[in-house]
XYZ file of C-alpha atoms in Angstrom:
658
model
C -23.039 26.748 16.820
C -23.670 26.977 20.449
C -26.947 28.685 21.418
C -28.381 28.577 17.911
C -32.112 27.542 17.616
C -32.283 24.037 16.616
C -35.083 21.345 15.604
C -36.929 21.271 18.985
C -36.086 22.643 22.168
C -35.351 19.657 24.588
C -35.871 16.037 25.254
C -39.632 16.348 24.630
C -39.137 17.782 21.256
C -38.146 14.504 19.774
C -40.862 12.536 21.268
C -43.742 14.985 21.398
C -45.121 13.488 24.585
C -41.790 13.042 26.375
C -41.368 9.415 25.684
C -38.299 8.250 27.420
C -37.280 5.936 24.582
C -36.617 8.940 22.432
C -34.375 10.706 25.037
C -31.172 9.650 23.381
C -32.487 11.312 20.157
C -33.202 14.485 22.036
C -29.616 14.464 23.481
C -28.217 14.091 19.845
C -30.389 17.052 18.789
C -29.043 19.226 21.789
C -25.473 18.183 20.946
C -25.924 19.887 17.514
C -25.957 23.131 19.418
C -23.166 22.297 22.090
C -20.139 24.233 22.355
C -17.820 21.051 22.402
C -16.670 20.399 18.797
C -16.356 16.639 19.380
C -20.059 16.498 20.590
C -21.149 18.470 17.634
C -19.209 16.081 15.368
C -20.515 12.999 16.927
C -24.118 14.341 16.682
C -23.682 15.140 12.905
C -22.291 11.656 12.162
C -25.541 10.240 13.655
C -27.601 12.870 11.658
C -29.697 10.037 9.897
C -30.792 8.731 13.251
C -32.018 12.221 14.244
C -33.698 12.496 10.801
C -35.579 9.177 11.371
C -36.640 10.199 14.764
C -37.928 13.481 13.575
C -39.705 12.074 10.341
C -39.483 13.285 6.766
C -41.705 16.343 7.377
C -39.830 17.727 10.258
C -36.517 16.899 8.799
C -37.396 18.979 5.691
C -39.096 21.903 7.684
C -36.796 22.155 10.815
C -33.578 20.008 10.638
C -32.349 21.061 7.231
C -33.094 24.815 7.534
C -31.338 24.691 10.940
C -28.335 23.015 9.279
C -28.301 25.486 6.447
C -28.349 28.554 8.831
C -25.391 27.252 10.897
C -22.673 26.497 8.174
C -20.008 28.334 9.906
C -18.731 25.393 12.136
C -15.323 23.664 12.307
C -14.011 22.227 9.040
C -14.046 18.641 10.474
C -17.856 19.002 11.284
C -18.752 20.494 7.928
C -16.965 17.723 6.337
C -18.956 15.073 8.188
C -22.209 17.022 7.320
C -21.443 17.227 3.683
C -20.869 13.443 3.620
C -23.896 12.729 5.553
C -26.238 14.886 3.390
C -25.279 12.743 0.139
C -27.108 9.775 1.635
C -30.175 11.811 2.920
C -32.533 11.556 -0.010
C -34.589 8.762 1.530
C -34.712 10.720 4.912
C -36.514 13.772 3.381
C -39.220 11.624 1.532
C -37.511 10.295 -1.602
C -36.414 11.672 -4.950
C -39.551 14.102 -5.146
C -38.034 15.875 -2.170
C -34.258 15.761 -3.190
C -34.276 19.412 -3.955
C -34.635 20.134 -0.203
C -30.877 18.981 0.311
C -29.622 21.540 -2.095
C -29.386 24.643 0.150
C -27.056 23.172 2.794
C -24.995 21.533 0.277
C -24.731 24.744 -1.849
C -23.510 26.579 1.240
C -21.129 23.798 1.924
C -19.752 24.036 -1.624
C -18.754 27.654 -1.065
C -16.790 27.372 2.130
C -13.021 28.026 2.004
C -11.879 24.577 3.094
C -10.982 22.589 -0.077
C -11.793 19.120 1.364
C -15.238 20.334 2.647
C -16.157 21.872 -0.847
C -14.976 18.690 -2.620
C -17.072 16.391 -0.402
C -20.184 18.752 -0.956
C -19.652 18.546 -4.700
C -19.388 14.780 -4.564
C -22.770 14.733 -2.500
C -24.292 16.983 -4.929
C -23.210 14.905 -7.912
C -24.830 12.011 -6.142
C -28.061 13.789 -5.426
C -28.348 14.876 -8.961
C -28.895 11.510 -10.302
C -32.109 11.210 -8.089
C -33.546 14.296 -9.518
C -36.121 13.884 -12.341
C -35.414 16.001 -15.561
C -37.919 18.537 -14.563
C -36.712 18.885 -11.184
C -33.050 18.962 -12.290
C -33.876 22.077 -14.504
C -36.108 23.696 -11.721
C -33.800 23.315 -8.879
C -30.226 21.839 -9.788
C -29.372 23.718 -12.863
C -30.124 27.014 -11.158
C -27.740 26.041 -8.309
C -25.020 25.440 -10.628
C -25.578 28.766 -12.349
C -25.502 30.636 -8.984
C -22.293 28.654 -8.003
C -20.606 29.424 -11.462
C -21.493 33.248 -11.142
C -20.522 33.610 -7.535
C -18.298 36.523 -6.250
C -15.884 34.087 -4.470
C -13.771 31.778 -6.389
C -14.678 28.976 -4.011
C -18.180 28.638 -5.427
C -16.868 28.857 -8.954
C -14.307 26.160 -8.534
C -17.071 23.949 -7.066
C -19.437 24.629 -10.014
C -16.719 23.096 -12.326
C -17.483 19.608 -10.963
C -21.346 19.853 -11.656
C -21.652 20.536 -15.169
C -21.103 17.040 -16.345
C -23.763 15.586 -14.218
C -26.606 17.940 -15.138
C -25.762 18.346 -18.881
C -26.924 15.043 -20.450
C -30.553 15.391 -19.035
C -31.104 19.049 -19.844
C -33.007 20.499 -22.666
C -30.981 21.925 -25.646
C -31.510 25.599 -24.364
C -30.305 24.732 -21.008
C -27.395 22.832 -22.545
C -26.386 26.177 -24.373
C -26.364 27.983 -21.090
C -24.279 25.385 -19.278
C -21.786 25.382 -22.131
C -21.499 29.115 -21.982
C -21.094 29.023 -18.113
C -18.319 26.488 -18.509
C -16.566 28.588 -21.144
C -16.547 31.475 -18.820
C -15.071 29.564 -16.000
C -12.130 28.331 -18.363
C -11.203 31.978 -18.949
C -11.783 33.180 -15.400
C -9.383 35.621 -13.963
C -8.545 33.368 -10.993
C -6.025 30.701 -11.618
C -7.706 28.378 -9.081
C -10.997 28.579 -11.079
C -9.132 27.762 -14.381
C -7.409 24.915 -12.695
C -10.725 23.441 -11.506
C -12.171 23.919 -15.112
C -9.153 22.195 -16.718
C -9.235 19.352 -14.385
C -13.037 18.792 -15.421
C -12.525 19.482 -19.089
C -12.111 15.903 -20.290
C -15.038 14.808 -18.117
C -17.348 17.410 -19.489
C -16.261 16.493 -23.099
C -17.359 13.092 -22.782
C -21.058 14.100 -22.172
C -21.099 16.668 -24.999
C -22.114 16.167 -28.719
C -19.272 15.588 -31.042
C -19.984 18.925 -32.830
C -19.825 20.741 -29.588
C -16.548 18.972 -28.791
C -14.813 20.296 -31.879
C -16.287 23.684 -31.954
C -16.124 24.479 -28.115
C -14.082 21.975 -26.133
C -11.168 21.929 -28.375
C -10.593 25.564 -28.409
C -10.847 25.606 -24.715
C -8.283 22.844 -24.498
C -5.872 24.738 -26.642
C -6.349 27.898 -24.586
C -5.869 26.081 -21.120
C -2.850 24.278 -22.679
C -1.058 27.564 -23.356
C -2.221 29.171 -19.996
C 0.399 31.303 -18.322
C 0.056 28.952 -15.126
C 1.747 25.720 -15.509
C -0.541 24.267 -13.036
C -3.357 24.973 -15.462
C -1.392 23.532 -18.418
C -0.428 20.330 -16.777
C -4.155 19.617 -16.225
C -5.048 20.323 -19.790
C -2.615 17.341 -20.611
C -4.761 15.039 -18.635
C -8.021 16.388 -20.473
C -6.330 15.738 -23.639
C -6.565 11.885 -23.179
C -10.406 12.004 -23.001
C -10.711 14.592 -25.861
C -8.448 12.308 -28.094
C -10.602 9.293 -27.547
C -13.675 11.231 -28.963
C -12.119 12.345 -32.205
C -11.087 10.723 -35.547
C -7.578 10.357 -36.636
C -7.867 13.364 -39.097
C -9.555 15.532 -36.381
C -6.747 14.520 -33.877
C -3.993 15.409 -36.222
C -5.528 19.004 -36.988
C -7.109 19.707 -33.658
C -5.165 18.103 -30.856
C -1.624 17.270 -31.901
C -0.092 20.510 -32.347
C -1.100 21.486 -28.771
C 0.128 17.960 -27.358
C 3.508 18.502 -29.314
C 3.843 21.906 -27.608
C 3.011 20.280 -24.059
C 5.776 17.699 -24.548
C 8.325 20.454 -24.974
C 6.777 22.957 -22.428
C 9.099 25.156 -20.694
C 7.882 23.896 -17.297
C 9.001 20.412 -16.251
C 5.767 19.753 -14.293
C 3.876 19.753 -17.758
C 6.448 17.621 -19.254
C 6.309 15.336 -16.410
C 2.426 15.066 -16.781
C 2.994 14.166 -20.622
C 5.333 11.459 -19.639
C 3.148 10.296 -16.710
C -0.052 9.934 -19.171
C 2.024 8.678 -22.032
C 0.438 5.183 -22.122
C -3.168 6.585 -22.037
C -2.108 9.075 -24.721
C -0.669 6.490 -26.901
C -3.803 4.318 -26.765
C -6.053 7.422 -27.350
C -4.237 8.627 -30.565
C -3.667 5.289 -32.202
C -0.561 3.584 -33.689
C -0.017 5.938 -36.720
C 0.217 9.078 -34.686
C 2.264 7.112 -32.171
C 4.964 6.295 -34.757
C 4.983 9.632 -36.290
C 4.597 11.933 -33.173
C 4.733 10.225 -29.876
C 7.992 8.137 -30.361
C 10.042 11.191 -30.990
C 8.360 13.098 -28.065
C 9.177 9.978 -25.736
C 12.748 10.079 -26.827
C 13.039 13.758 -25.897
C 11.370 12.783 -22.462
C 13.741 9.994 -21.883
C 16.743 12.360 -22.082
C 14.935 15.378 -20.489
C 17.005 17.671 -18.329
C 14.838 17.121 -15.313
C 15.315 13.678 -13.395
C 11.601 13.675 -12.433
C 10.594 13.714 -16.132
C 13.154 11.111 -17.082
C 11.944 8.845 -14.245
C 8.265 9.238 -15.137
C 9.177 8.307 -18.827
C 11.244 5.412 -17.781
C 8.322 3.985 -15.804
C 6.384 3.755 -19.029
C 9.039 2.084 -21.208
C 7.581 -1.319 -20.859
C 3.923 -0.190 -21.600
C 4.949 1.894 -24.610
C 6.768 -1.255 -26.059
C 3.656 -3.292 -25.344
C 1.382 -1.035 -26.941
C 3.256 -0.806 -30.176
C 1.883 -2.585 -33.328
C 3.206 -6.089 -33.223
C 4.464 -5.766 -36.832
C 7.778 -3.835 -36.821
C 7.735 -3.627 -32.999
C 10.936 -5.173 -32.396
C 12.741 -2.932 -34.999
C 11.199 0.277 -33.459
C 12.434 -0.754 -29.907
C 15.867 -1.799 -31.107
C 16.536 1.253 -33.194
C 14.424 4.069 -31.573
C 14.011 3.140 -27.753
C 16.809 0.894 -26.697
C 19.710 3.431 -27.391
C 18.024 5.889 -24.895
C 17.365 3.026 -22.227
C 21.159 2.185 -22.334
C 21.982 5.921 -21.371
C 19.374 5.804 -18.591
C 21.022 2.579 -17.127
C 23.983 4.703 -16.058
C 21.943 8.023 -15.232
C 23.246 10.055 -12.548
C 19.938 10.043 -10.591
C 19.057 6.946 -8.605
C 15.118 7.515 -8.844
C 15.667 7.373 -12.701
C 17.658 4.184 -12.665
C 15.235 2.600 -10.133
C 12.204 3.435 -12.324
C 14.057 1.875 -15.265
C 14.958 -1.269 -13.164
C 11.352 -1.849 -12.265
C 10.223 -2.257 -15.764
C 13.296 -3.179 -18.015
C 13.071 -6.918 -17.341
C 9.610 -7.017 -18.955
C 11.249 -5.989 -22.212
C 12.630 -9.413 -22.560
C 9.500 -11.206 -23.494
C 8.800 -8.633 -26.172
C 12.435 -8.972 -27.873
C 12.883 -12.571 -27.604
C 15.824 -14.968 -26.354
C 18.488 -13.655 -28.806
C 18.169 -10.052 -28.312
C 17.701 -10.286 -24.652
C 21.026 -12.256 -24.340
C 22.875 -9.961 -26.693
C 21.456 -6.594 -25.724
C 19.391 -6.587 -22.439
C 21.466 -9.124 -20.249
C 24.437 -6.580 -20.158
C 22.056 -3.958 -18.931
C 20.654 -6.172 -16.344
C 24.124 -7.064 -15.088
C 25.055 -3.483 -14.857
C 22.033 -2.804 -12.720
C 22.591 -5.632 -10.345
C 26.001 -4.042 -9.712
C 24.501 -0.609 -9.173
C 25.369 1.273 -5.981
C 21.807 2.035 -5.217
C 20.159 -0.843 -3.429
C 16.668 -0.093 -4.872
C 17.939 -0.663 -8.327
C 19.332 -4.085 -7.475
C 16.269 -5.085 -5.885
C 14.135 -4.169 -8.615
C 16.074 -6.257 -10.917
C 16.063 -9.358 -8.556
C 12.327 -9.098 -7.960
C 11.597 -9.465 -11.809
C 14.039 -12.155 -12.603
C 11.056 -14.603 -13.589
C 10.425 -12.620 -16.621
C 13.855 -13.272 -17.924
C 13.990 -16.697 -16.788
C 11.023 -17.467 -18.983
C 12.696 -16.248 -22.005
C 16.358 -17.462 -21.840
C 16.268 -20.338 -19.460
C 17.770 -21.067 -15.965
C 21.431 -21.982 -17.241
C 21.939 -18.761 -19.100
C 20.308 -16.796 -16.361
C 22.593 -18.451 -13.718
C 25.828 -17.848 -15.822
C 25.084 -14.322 -16.181
C 23.348 -12.923 -13.342
C 23.717 -15.400 -10.480
C 27.409 -14.212 -9.405
C 25.814 -10.706 -8.977
C 22.994 -12.151 -6.823
C 25.449 -13.982 -4.564
C 27.478 -10.729 -4.241
C 24.162 -8.890 -3.015
C 23.409 -11.744 -0.566
C 26.822 -10.901 1.183
C 26.376 -7.084 0.965
C 27.553 -4.952 3.810
C 24.072 -3.322 4.209
C 21.872 -5.607 6.076
C 18.656 -4.431 4.378
C 19.850 -5.578 1.001
C 20.666 -9.048 2.416
C 17.300 -9.128 3.994
C 15.663 -8.401 0.603
C 17.528 -10.921 -1.144
C 16.352 -13.508 1.548
C 12.886 -12.587 0.799
C 13.110 -13.343 -2.809
C 15.089 -16.696 -2.294
C 12.060 -18.808 -2.233
C 10.973 -17.384 -5.683
C 14.367 -17.848 -6.976
C 14.592 -21.472 -5.669
C 11.383 -22.425 -7.415
C 12.787 -20.957 -10.668
C 16.261 -22.620 -10.276
C 15.111 -26.107 -9.189
C 16.394 -28.234 -6.223
C 19.757 -29.569 -7.842
C 20.826 -26.204 -9.073
C 19.853 -24.582 -5.609
C 21.858 -27.097 -3.689
C 24.845 -26.514 -5.790
C 24.819 -22.700 -5.912
C 22.809 -21.164 -3.046
C 22.264 -23.749 -0.096
C 25.431 -22.638 1.654
C 24.460 -19.177 1.255
C 21.126 -19.817 3.136
C 22.828 -21.525 5.853
C 25.241 -18.571 6.181
C 22.471 -16.128 6.880
C 21.443 -18.260 9.875
C 24.718 -17.117 11.703
C 24.476 -13.306 10.427
C 25.299 -10.806 13.140
C 21.868 -9.068 12.570
C 18.907 -10.727 14.155
C 16.459 -9.651 11.441
C 18.565 -11.544 9.039
C 18.567 -14.664 11.067
C 14.949 -14.470 11.523
C 14.238 -14.105 7.978
C 16.643 -16.699 7.172
C 14.615 -19.226 9.551
C 11.519 -18.346 7.923
C 13.208 -18.787 4.342
C 14.162 -22.457 5.502
C 10.466 -23.222 6.227
C 9.435 -21.976 2.771
C 12.093 -23.984 1.041
C 11.094 -27.026 2.835
C 7.522 -26.576 1.710
C 8.768 -26.150 -1.870
C 11.257 -28.899 -2.099
C 9.799 -31.535 0.347
C 10.556 -33.471 3.683
C 13.146 -35.750 2.104
C 15.207 -32.709 0.880
C 15.010 -31.070 4.304
C 16.028 -34.343 6.000
C 19.301 -34.613 3.984
C 20.192 -31.079 2.980
C 18.908 -28.732 5.929
C 18.128 -30.382 9.201
C 21.908 -32.045 9.725
C 23.364 -28.630 9.091
C 20.824 -26.832 11.610
C 21.524 -29.194 14.343
C 25.395 -28.811 14.040
C 24.771 -25.136 15.278
C 23.617 -26.374 18.575
C 27.164 -26.901 19.560
C 28.180 -23.332 18.469
C 30.227 -21.287 21.024
C 28.145 -18.240 20.291
C 24.949 -18.488 22.416
C 23.065 -16.440 19.707
C 23.742 -19.233 16.948
C 22.630 -21.822 19.513
C 19.296 -19.992 19.878
C 18.903 -19.799 16.163
C 19.195 -23.717 16.135
C 15.996 -23.517 18.394
C 14.214 -20.981 16.286
C 14.861 -23.199 12.975
C 13.541 -26.128 14.948
C 10.384 -24.444 15.816
C 9.825 -23.406 12.239
C 10.936 -26.707 10.600
C 9.042 -29.148 12.998
C 5.570 -28.647 11.542
C 6.824 -28.915 7.713
C 9.111 -31.895 8.679
C 6.450 -33.811 10.449
C 6.505 -36.153 13.762
C 9.145 -38.709 12.819
C 11.996 -36.384 11.920
C 11.074 -33.886 14.825
C 11.083 -36.820 17.373
C 14.219 -38.657 16.128
C 16.439 -35.865 15.091
C 15.365 -32.564 16.408
C 13.907 -33.437 19.927
C 17.214 -35.011 21.292
C 19.096 -31.689 20.517
C 16.471 -29.519 22.066
C 16.658 -31.658 25.248
C 20.293 -31.739 25.363
C 20.482 -27.858 25.118
C 18.295 -27.656 28.374
C 21.445 -27.832 30.237
C 23.007 -24.790 28.429
C 24.769 -22.289 30.589
C 23.116 -19.334 29.302
C 19.584 -18.505 30.713
C 18.325 -17.151 27.369
C 19.059 -20.390 25.715
C 17.260 -22.345 28.319
C 14.093 -20.450 28.344
C 13.876 -20.779 24.638
C 14.280 -24.519 25.074
C 11.160 -24.310 27.173
C 9.457 -22.341 24.360
C 10.514 -24.870 21.757
C 9.331 -27.795 23.654
C 5.868 -25.997 24.079
C 5.904 -25.323 20.212
C 6.783 -28.793 19.023
C 4.689 -30.509 21.723
C 1.529 -30.968 19.637
C 3.729 -32.673 16.961
C 5.237 -35.333 19.387
C 3.750 -38.462 20.369
C 2.502 -39.523 23.973
C 5.561 -41.507 24.829
C 8.005 -38.641 23.881
C 6.002 -36.074 25.763
C 5.721 -38.316 29.077
C 9.098 -39.912 29.108
C 11.401 -37.321 27.454
C 9.846 -33.895 27.415
C 8.052 -33.615 30.932
C 11.137 -34.464 33.024
C 13.118 -31.788 31.382
C 10.447 -29.277 31.753
C 9.962 -30.138 35.417
C 13.773 -29.701 35.841
C 13.571 -26.377 34.148
C 10.814 -25.415 36.403
C 13.083 -25.427 39.311
C 15.715 -23.339 37.344
C 17.253 -20.522 39.329
C 16.530 -17.944 36.509
C 12.971 -16.475 36.762
C 12.358 -16.473 32.997
C 13.443 -19.999 32.616
C 11.215 -21.033 35.547
C 8.129 -18.876 34.053
C 8.390 -20.423 30.412
C 8.960 -23.999 31.813
C 5.827 -23.727 33.749
C 3.903 -22.331 30.761
C 5.053 -25.335 28.623
C 4.250 -27.893 31.474
C 0.674 -26.465 31.256
C 0.424 -26.816 27.628
C 1.906 -30.426 27.718
C -0.338 -31.417 30.507
C -3.515 -30.207 28.406
C -2.049 -32.121 25.363
C -1.773 -35.358 27.441
C -5.325 -34.875 28.846
C -6.817 -34.603 25.338
C -5.319 -37.918 24.602
C -6.868 -39.368 27.749
C -3.407 -39.918 29.367
C -3.654 -39.640 33.144
C -2.135 -36.430 34.598
C -1.332 -35.906 38.210
C -2.515 -32.513 39.676
C 1.020 -31.972 40.765
C 2.387 -32.242 37.360
C 0.310 -29.143 36.207
C 1.051 -25.763 37.794
C -1.885 -24.510 39.901
C -1.420 -21.085 38.595
C 0.596 -20.794 35.578
C 0.617 -17.142 35.400
C 1.682 -16.721 39.169
C 5.114 -16.231 38.413
C 4.348 -13.257 35.986
C 4.342 -11.106 39.204
C 8.223 -11.517 39.542
C 8.506 -8.839 36.961
C 6.813 -6.443 39.366
C 8.616 -7.340 42.462
C 10.614 -4.500 43.984
C 14.342 -4.629 43.522
C 16.227 -5.395 46.784
C 19.572 -3.448 47.662
C 22.417 -4.440 45.376
C 20.219 -6.639 42.963
C 20.908 -6.826 39.460
C 17.928 -4.982 37.502
C 18.611 -6.944 34.416
C 17.279 -10.151 36.132
C 13.940 -8.655 36.362
C 13.739 -6.993 32.902
C 10.420 -7.802 30.987
C 10.500 -10.734 28.582
C 11.376 -8.833 25.352
C 14.258 -7.149 26.972
C 15.726 -10.493 27.464
C 15.407 -11.617 23.767
C 14.931 -9.722 20.498
C 15.415 -6.137 21.661
C 18.334 -6.601 23.890
C 20.061 -8.878 21.448
C 19.323 -6.188 18.617
C 20.428 -3.180 20.535
C 23.209 -4.697 22.611
C 21.916 -3.560 25.940
C 22.605 -6.846 27.762
C 26.090 -8.729 27.772
C 26.040 -12.417 26.765
C 25.338 -14.310 30.066
C 27.516 -17.414 30.619
């Protein structure tokens, strides 16, 4: 692109008289010819600015020809150009001049890179709507014909996406030509072209007259569905959905169903996968009668397919299939024709199949009702809860509310709760973490009494888990539970148990107490925080471990806004001042930060604060992290903040300091 003649020759080209205000535009124009790809890309992205500066006449006569003549750039530049031109109609003079944009886009629609061609086709489709019917036949339809009969497959694949936008507004004679070109592309020698035609077959069928659909589209569909390339056949399945929506039941049975039955038993698993993936859409398109006679047997075969990918795709559609069945006789059909195959999938050898089934099987309970759920589905749920694959177990837990609505909490707890408790104590920490995330949902379903009886102790046990991520999630879980069950429940059932951990010999558990207080203080309010939590935090300020002490300072800073003036002035401030003189650099730094926040709080409440009580430069001590280490000094003492907390604890870089 460098060195090519462009629209204008220098800064004066944009302004005519050398106006300095247009100099940036001249720079953009020059960058269109620059050797640097990034500069050209930036200029292309600002093409609308250049066009505005040039005016509609010069944009049509200079800028667009220049762009058309230089379509050999890097793919990312061409992609940006194709995107820009789709919104250029107003910059070339409006719909009357929209045809001026067709030459550069036609060139872009023939390049080798697929994403550029696709973007060019998208812009062409957008511009086609701005053509009048006369201009469409005069300029746009000839472009489509040229692309459709191009020597390179790239142009022919691009043409496939343009037939449906120009067909509805064309005259009858032109429509016949368009259909003829599309038929030719459907039987093209190049598989890539047939693929493109198959992918647009359904879209094209929607704009055709019904007679043309029956006489021309259906034969094309039949041929593409029996193509030698499976990549073409699977796209024909997708087109089947659109075609089926256009035909009557009788026409469907005669024209479409033989081909669809063949696709459901295709030798290629990819085609069978596509049938399974589009099954719900096919079911709605063909109607209940054909579904019962043809699709249910096909679905049974897909559920027991030899390929795991096909079984997984079919398993994903179980719930939708059952929901779309006619209400009359639905329960019988599911129990007799679907459930036996579901039972086999529960113990499938492939974990993806079991996971796909677990994500939808709970939804069957609302369809089958309480008795059938208890007798037939609960054993399947229980088996999946005990599955060795974590994803299967989690998919069941995440949908427990569906079953709870049908069978009630007591039955649910008796049958499934033991398995949930077992998961909560799983050796894999990610499984435990997922259970914690679902605990607030589960608590809301169970109710406070049942939760206290069965799950409260479990939530407290997570607070002393050996994995930091579990302890952190358990802390957040407590806050959500307090929000759900209320302050009174927290005061009786949670706060006393949390505060006891302040005396734990393990410093990590003592720190967890502080994290819990941080999370619970806002939910519990001023009274509980001041009377029950604050004394424990102040007591922990004398802890032997520096990590605990600097977290005390952070906790006092966190709960400070909740406390009243007396507590801040008489209890919090003296402790923070003492911590501010601590021998540990981190403790001293966080104490000074907290003192600053508390002082600001007191000032807002019009409480007198001495200058000496507020550090003159709260951030001054941050420089201690940058101080060079002296001979023999312990480098751990000067590690950045995060290495003294989460990351070191998780990775085990630092030993416990006593």
